[in-house]
PDB file of N, CA and C in Angstrom:
ATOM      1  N   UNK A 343       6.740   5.369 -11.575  1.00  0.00           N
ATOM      2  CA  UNK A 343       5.909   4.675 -12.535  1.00  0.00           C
ATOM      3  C   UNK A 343       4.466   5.126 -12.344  1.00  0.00           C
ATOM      4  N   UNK A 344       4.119   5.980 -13.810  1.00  0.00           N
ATOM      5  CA  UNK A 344       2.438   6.269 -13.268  1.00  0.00           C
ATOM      6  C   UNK A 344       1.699   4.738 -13.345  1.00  0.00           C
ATOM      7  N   UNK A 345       0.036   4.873 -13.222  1.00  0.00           N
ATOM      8  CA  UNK A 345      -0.813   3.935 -12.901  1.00  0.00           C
ATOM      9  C   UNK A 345      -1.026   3.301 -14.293  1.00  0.00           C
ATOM     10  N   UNK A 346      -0.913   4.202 -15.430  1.00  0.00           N
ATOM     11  CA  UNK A 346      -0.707   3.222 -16.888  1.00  0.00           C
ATOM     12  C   UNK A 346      -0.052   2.664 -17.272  1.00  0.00           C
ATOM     13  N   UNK A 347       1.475   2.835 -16.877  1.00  0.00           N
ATOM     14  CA  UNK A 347       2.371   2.149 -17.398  1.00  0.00           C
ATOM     15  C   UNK A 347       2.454   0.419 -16.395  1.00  0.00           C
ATOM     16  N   UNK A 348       1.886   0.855 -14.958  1.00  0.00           N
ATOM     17  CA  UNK A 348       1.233  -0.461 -14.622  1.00  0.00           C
ATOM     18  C   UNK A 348      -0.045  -1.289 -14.380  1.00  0.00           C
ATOM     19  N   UNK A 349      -0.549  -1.150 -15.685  1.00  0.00           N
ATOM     20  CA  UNK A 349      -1.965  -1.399 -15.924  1.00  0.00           C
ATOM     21  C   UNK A 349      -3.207  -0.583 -15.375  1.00  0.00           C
ATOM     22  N   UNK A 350      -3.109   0.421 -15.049  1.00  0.00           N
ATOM     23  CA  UNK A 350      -3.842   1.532 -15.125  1.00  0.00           C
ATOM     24  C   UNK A 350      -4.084   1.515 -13.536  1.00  0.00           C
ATOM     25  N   UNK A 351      -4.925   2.280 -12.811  1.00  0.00           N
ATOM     26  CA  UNK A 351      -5.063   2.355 -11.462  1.00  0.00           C
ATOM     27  C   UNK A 351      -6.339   0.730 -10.544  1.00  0.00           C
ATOM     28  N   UNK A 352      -6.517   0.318 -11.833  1.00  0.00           N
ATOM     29  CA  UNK A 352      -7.769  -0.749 -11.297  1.00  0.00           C
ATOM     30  C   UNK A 352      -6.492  -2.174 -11.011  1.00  0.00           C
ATOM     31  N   UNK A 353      -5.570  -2.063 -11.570  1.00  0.00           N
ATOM     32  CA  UNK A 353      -4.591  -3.690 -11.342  1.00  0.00           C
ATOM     33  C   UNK A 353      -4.561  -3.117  -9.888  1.00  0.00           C
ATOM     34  N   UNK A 354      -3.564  -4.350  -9.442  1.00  0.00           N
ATOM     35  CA  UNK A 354      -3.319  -4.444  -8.058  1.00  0.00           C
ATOM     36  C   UNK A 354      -1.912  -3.702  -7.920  1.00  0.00           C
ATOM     37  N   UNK A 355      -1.130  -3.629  -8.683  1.00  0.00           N
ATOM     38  CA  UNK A 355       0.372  -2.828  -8.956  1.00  0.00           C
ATOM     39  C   UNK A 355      -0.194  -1.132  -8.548  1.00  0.00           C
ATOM     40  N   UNK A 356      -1.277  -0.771  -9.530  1.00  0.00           N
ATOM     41  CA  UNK A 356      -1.815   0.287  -9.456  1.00  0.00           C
ATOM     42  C   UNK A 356      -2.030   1.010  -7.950  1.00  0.00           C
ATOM     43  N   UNK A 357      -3.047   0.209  -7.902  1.00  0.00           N
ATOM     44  CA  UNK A 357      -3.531   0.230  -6.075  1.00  0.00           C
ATOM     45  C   UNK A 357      -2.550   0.486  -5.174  1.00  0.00           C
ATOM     46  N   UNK A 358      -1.572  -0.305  -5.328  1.00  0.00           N
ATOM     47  CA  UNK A 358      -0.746  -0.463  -4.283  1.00  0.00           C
ATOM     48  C   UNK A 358       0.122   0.979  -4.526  1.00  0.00           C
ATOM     49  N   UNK A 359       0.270   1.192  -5.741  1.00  0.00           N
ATOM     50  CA  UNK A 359       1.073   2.519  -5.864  1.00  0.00           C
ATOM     51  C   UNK A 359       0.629   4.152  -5.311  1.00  0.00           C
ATOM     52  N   UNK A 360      -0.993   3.474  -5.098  1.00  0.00           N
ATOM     53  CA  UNK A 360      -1.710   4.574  -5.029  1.00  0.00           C
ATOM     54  C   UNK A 360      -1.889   5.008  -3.786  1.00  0.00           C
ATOM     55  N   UNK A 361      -1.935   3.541  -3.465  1.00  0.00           N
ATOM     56  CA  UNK A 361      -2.782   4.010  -1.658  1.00  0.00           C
ATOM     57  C   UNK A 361      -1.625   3.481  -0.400  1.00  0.00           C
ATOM     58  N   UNK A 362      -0.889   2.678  -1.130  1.00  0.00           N
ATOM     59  CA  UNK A 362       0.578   1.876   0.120  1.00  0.00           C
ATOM     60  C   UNK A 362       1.164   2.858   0.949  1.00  0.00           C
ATOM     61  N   UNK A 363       1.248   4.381   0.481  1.00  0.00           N
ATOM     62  CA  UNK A 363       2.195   5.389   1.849  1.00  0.00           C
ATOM     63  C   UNK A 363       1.078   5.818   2.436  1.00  0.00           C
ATOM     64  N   UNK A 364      -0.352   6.054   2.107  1.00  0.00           N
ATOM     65  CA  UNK A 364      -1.612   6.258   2.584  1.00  0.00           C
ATOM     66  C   UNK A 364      -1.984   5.074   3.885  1.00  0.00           C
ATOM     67  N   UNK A 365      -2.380   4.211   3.514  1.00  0.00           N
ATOM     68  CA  UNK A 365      -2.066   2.594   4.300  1.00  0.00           C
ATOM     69  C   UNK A 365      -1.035   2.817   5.579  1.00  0.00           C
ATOM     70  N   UNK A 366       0.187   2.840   5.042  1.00  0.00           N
ATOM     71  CA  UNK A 366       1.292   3.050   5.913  1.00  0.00           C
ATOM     72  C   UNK A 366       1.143   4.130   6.931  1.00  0.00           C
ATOM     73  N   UNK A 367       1.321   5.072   6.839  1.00  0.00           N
ATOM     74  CA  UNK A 367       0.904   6.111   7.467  1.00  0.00           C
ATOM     75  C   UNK A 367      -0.259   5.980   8.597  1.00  0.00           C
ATOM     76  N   UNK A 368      -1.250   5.629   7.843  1.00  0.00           N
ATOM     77  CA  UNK A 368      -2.786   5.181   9.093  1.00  0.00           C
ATOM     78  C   UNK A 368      -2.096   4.160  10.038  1.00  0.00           C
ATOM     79  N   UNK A 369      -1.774   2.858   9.114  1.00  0.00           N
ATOM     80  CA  UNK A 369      -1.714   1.705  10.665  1.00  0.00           C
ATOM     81  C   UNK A 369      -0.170   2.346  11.493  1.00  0.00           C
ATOM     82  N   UNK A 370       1.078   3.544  10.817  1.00  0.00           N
ATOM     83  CA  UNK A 370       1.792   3.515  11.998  1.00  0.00           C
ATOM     84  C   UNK A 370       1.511   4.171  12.705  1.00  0.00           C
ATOM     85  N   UNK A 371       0.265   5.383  12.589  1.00  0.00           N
ATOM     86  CA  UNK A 371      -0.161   5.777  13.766  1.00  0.00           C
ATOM     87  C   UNK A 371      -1.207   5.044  14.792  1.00  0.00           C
ATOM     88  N   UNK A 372      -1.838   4.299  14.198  1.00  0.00           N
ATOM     89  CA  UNK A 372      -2.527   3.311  15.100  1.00  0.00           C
ATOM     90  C   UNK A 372      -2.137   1.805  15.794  1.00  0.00           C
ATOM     91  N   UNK A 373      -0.932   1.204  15.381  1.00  0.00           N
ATOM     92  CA  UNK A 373      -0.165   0.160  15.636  1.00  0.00           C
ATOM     93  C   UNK A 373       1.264   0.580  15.811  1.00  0.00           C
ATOM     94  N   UNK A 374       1.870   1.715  15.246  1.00  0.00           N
ATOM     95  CA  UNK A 374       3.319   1.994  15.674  1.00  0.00           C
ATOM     96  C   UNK A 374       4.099   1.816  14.504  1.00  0.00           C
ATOM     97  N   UNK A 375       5.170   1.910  13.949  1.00  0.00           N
ATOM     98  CA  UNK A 375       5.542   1.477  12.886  1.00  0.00           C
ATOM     99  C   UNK A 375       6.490   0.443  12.859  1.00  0.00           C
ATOM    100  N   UNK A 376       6.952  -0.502  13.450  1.00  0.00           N
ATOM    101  CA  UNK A 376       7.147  -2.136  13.175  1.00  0.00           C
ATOM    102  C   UNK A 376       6.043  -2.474  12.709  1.00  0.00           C
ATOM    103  N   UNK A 377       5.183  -2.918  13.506  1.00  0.00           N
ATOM    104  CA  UNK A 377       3.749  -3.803  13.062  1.00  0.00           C
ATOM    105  C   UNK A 377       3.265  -3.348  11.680  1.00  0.00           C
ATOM    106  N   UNK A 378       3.350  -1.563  11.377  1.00  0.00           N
ATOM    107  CA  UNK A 378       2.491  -1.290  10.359  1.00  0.00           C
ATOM    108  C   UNK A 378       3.358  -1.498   8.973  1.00  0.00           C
ATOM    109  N   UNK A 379       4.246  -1.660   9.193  1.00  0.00           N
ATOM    110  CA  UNK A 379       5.110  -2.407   7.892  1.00  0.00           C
ATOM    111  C   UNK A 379       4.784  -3.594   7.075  1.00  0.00           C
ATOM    112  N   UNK A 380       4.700  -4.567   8.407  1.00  0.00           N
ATOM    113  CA  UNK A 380       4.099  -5.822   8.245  1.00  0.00           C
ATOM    114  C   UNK A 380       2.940  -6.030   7.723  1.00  0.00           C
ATOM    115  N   UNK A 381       2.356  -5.464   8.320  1.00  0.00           N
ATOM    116  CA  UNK A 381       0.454  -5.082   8.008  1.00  0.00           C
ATOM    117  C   UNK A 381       0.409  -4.881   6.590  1.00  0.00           C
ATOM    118  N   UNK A 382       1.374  -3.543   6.567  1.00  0.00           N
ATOM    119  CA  UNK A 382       1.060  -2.933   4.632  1.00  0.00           C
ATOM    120  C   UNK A 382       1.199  -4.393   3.802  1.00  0.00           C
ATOM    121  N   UNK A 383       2.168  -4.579   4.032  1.00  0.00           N
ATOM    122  CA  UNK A 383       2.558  -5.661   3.406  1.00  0.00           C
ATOM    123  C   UNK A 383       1.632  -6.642   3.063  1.00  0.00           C
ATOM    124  N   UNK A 384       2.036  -7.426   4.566  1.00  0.00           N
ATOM    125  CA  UNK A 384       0.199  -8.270   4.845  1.00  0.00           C
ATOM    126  C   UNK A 384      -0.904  -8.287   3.737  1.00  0.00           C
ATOM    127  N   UNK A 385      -1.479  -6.752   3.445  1.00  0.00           N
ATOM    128  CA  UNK A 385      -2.391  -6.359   2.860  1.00  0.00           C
ATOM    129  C   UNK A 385      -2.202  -6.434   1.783  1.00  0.00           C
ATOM    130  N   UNK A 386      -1.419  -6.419   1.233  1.00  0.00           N
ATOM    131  CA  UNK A 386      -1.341  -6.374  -0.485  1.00  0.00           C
ATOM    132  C   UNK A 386      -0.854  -7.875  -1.112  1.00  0.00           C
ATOM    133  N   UNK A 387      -0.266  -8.919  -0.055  1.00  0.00           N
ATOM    134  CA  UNK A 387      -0.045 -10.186  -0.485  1.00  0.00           C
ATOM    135  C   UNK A 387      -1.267 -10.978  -0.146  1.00  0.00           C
ATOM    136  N   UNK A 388      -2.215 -10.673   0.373  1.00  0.00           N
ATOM    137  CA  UNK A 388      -4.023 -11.585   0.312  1.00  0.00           C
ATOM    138  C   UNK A 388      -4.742 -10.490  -0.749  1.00  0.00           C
TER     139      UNK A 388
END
């Protein structure tokens, strides 16, 4: 799904599509990847 068909890259659907394996990637090298699952997550439900 590109970023228009879910309200362009500024919604929060967008974002998350954009930057969530970006995100992921950083905290499992800095927390490990259990925790950084959680975290991604974490981050996009506040």
């Amino acid at each position: 799904m590109s970023g228009s068909e879910n309200g362009g890259t500024g919604s929060l659907a967008g974002l998350y599509e954009n930057y969530a394996d970006w995100l992921l990637r950083s905290l499992v090298q800095r927390y490990g990847s259990p925790d950084a699952e959680d975290l991604t997550q974490d981050t996009w439900m506040k």
